[in-house]
Amino acid sequence: MLLASSGFYVRVDVDGFARLIDGIQEITLAEFTAEESKDIIHTLINMIGGAR
């Protein structure tokens, strides 16, 4: 998933493990477990007023 036009994207594996990638330099900036990814998604959904 590309994050706007920033050049950063999130790569999510089938097991839910996710990585924040600098798409310009192809560098992994952060890695998240499946549980951490789930928590981040729920927080973002709540921040934008999405469905719970």
Coordinates of N, CA and C in Angstrom, one line a residue:
M1 N 0.8 -1.2 0.0 CA 0.0 0.0 0.0 C 0.9 1.2 0.0
L2 N 0.8 2.1 -1.0 CA 1.5 3.3 -1.1 C 0.9 4.4 -0.2
L3 N 1.7 5.1 0.6 CA 1.1 6.1 1.4 C 1.2 7.5 0.7
A4 N 0.1 7.8 0.0 CA 0.0 9.1 -0.7 C 1.2 9.2 -1.7
S5 N 1.8 10.4 -1.9 CA 2.9 10.5 -2.8 C 4.2 10.7 -2.1
S6 N 4.3 10.2 -0.9 CA 5.4 10.3 0.0 C 6.6 9.4 -0.4
G7 N 6.3 8.4 -1.2 CA 7.3 7.4 -1.5 C 7.5 6.3 -0.5
F8 N 6.7 6.4 0.6 CA 6.7 5.3 1.6 C 5.6 4.4 1.3
Y9 N 5.8 3.1 1.6 CA 4.7 2.2 1.5 C 4.8 1.1 2.6
V10 N 3.7 0.4 2.8 CA 3.6 -0.7 3.8 C 3.5 -2.0 3.0
R11 N 4.4 -2.9 3.3 CA 4.3 -4.2 2.7 C 3.8 -5.2 3.8
V12 N 2.7 -5.9 3.5 CA 2.1 -6.8 4.5 C 2.2 -8.2 3.9
D13 N 2.7 -9.1 4.8 CA 2.8 -10.5 4.4 C 1.5 -11.2 4.7
V14 N 1.3 -12.4 4.2 CA 0.1 -13.1 4.4 C -0.1 -13.5 5.8
D15 N 0.9 -13.5 6.6 CA 0.8 -13.8 8.1 C 0.5 -12.6 8.9
G16 N 0.4 -11.4 8.3 CA 0.1 -10.2 9.0 C 1.3 -9.4 9.4
F17 N 2.5 -9.9 9.2 CA 3.7 -9.2 9.5 C 3.8 -8.0 8.5
A18 N 4.2 -6.8 9.0 CA 4.2 -5.7 8.1 C 5.5 -4.9 8.2
R19 N 5.9 -4.2 7.1 CA 7.1 -3.4 7.1 C 6.8 -2.1 6.5
L20 N 7.3 -1.0 7.1 CA 7.3 0.3 6.5 C 8.5 0.5 5.7
I21 N 8.3 0.8 4.4 CA 9.5 0.8 3.4 C 9.6 2.2 2.9
D22 N 10.8 2.7 2.8 CA 11.1 3.9 2.0 C 11.3 3.5 0.6
G23 N 10.3 3.8 -0.2 CA 10.2 3.3 -1.6 C 11.3 3.9 -2.5
I24 N 11.8 5.0 -2.2 CA 12.9 5.7 -3.0 C 14.2 4.9 -2.8
Q25 N 14.6 4.7 -1.5 CA 15.9 4.0 -1.3 C 15.7 2.5 -1.0
E26 N 14.5 2.0 -1.0 CA 14.2 0.6 -0.8 C 14.8 0.1 0.6
I27 N 14.6 1.0 1.6 CA 15.1 0.6 2.9 C 13.9 0.4 3.9
T28 N 14.0 -0.7 4.7 CA 13.0 -1.0 5.7 C 13.2 0.0 6.8
L29 N 12.2 0.8 7.2 CA 12.3 1.7 8.2 C 11.7 1.2 9.6
A30 N 10.8 0.3 9.5 CA 10.2 -0.3 10.7 C 9.6 -1.7 10.3
E31 N 9.5 -2.6 11.3 CA 8.9 -3.9 11.1 C 7.9 -4.1 12.3
F32 N 6.8 -4.7 11.9 CA 5.7 -4.9 12.9 C 5.2 -6.3 12.9
T33 N 4.9 -6.8 14.0 CA 4.3 -8.2 14.1 C 2.9 -8.1 13.7
A34 N 2.3 -9.2 13.5 CA 0.9 -9.2 13.1 C 0.0 -8.5 14.1
E35 N 0.3 -8.7 15.4 CA -0.5 -8.1 16.5 C -0.3 -6.6 16.5
E36 N 0.9 -6.1 16.3 CA 1.2 -4.7 16.2 C 0.5 -4.1 15.0
S37 N 0.5 -4.8 13.9 CA -0.1 -4.3 12.7 C -1.6 -4.1 12.9
K38 N -2.2 -5.1 13.6 CA -3.6 -5.0 13.8 C -4.0 -3.8 14.7
D39 N -3.2 -3.6 15.7 CA -3.4 -2.4 16.6 C -3.2 -1.1 15.9
I40 N -2.3 -1.0 15.0 CA -2.0 0.2 14.2 C -3.2 0.5 13.3
I41 N -3.7 -0.6 12.7 CA -4.9 -0.4 11.8 C -6.1 0.0 12.5
H42 N -6.4 -0.6 13.7 CA -7.5 -0.1 14.5 C -7.4 1.3 15.0
T43 N -6.2 1.7 15.3 CA -6.0 3.1 15.8 C -6.2 4.1 14.6
L44 N -5.7 3.8 13.4 CA -5.9 4.6 12.2 C -7.4 4.7 11.9
I45 N -8.1 3.6 11.9 CA -9.5 3.6 11.6 C -10.3 4.5 12.6
N46 N -9.9 4.4 13.9 CA -10.6 5.2 14.9 C -10.2 6.7 14.7
M47 N -9.0 7.0 14.3 CA -8.6 8.4 14.1 C -9.4 9.1 13.0
I48 N -9.7 8.3 11.9 CA -10.5 8.9 10.8 C -12.0 8.7 11.0
G49 N -12.4 8.1 12.1 CA -13.8 8.0 12.3 C -14.5 6.9 11.5
G50 N -13.7 5.9 11.2 CA -14.2 4.7 10.5 C -15.1 3.8 11.3
A51 N -15.6 2.8 10.7 CA -16.4 1.8 11.4 C -15.6 1.0 12.4
R52 N -16.2 0.6 13.4 CA -15.5 -0.2 14.5 C -15.8 -1.6 14.4

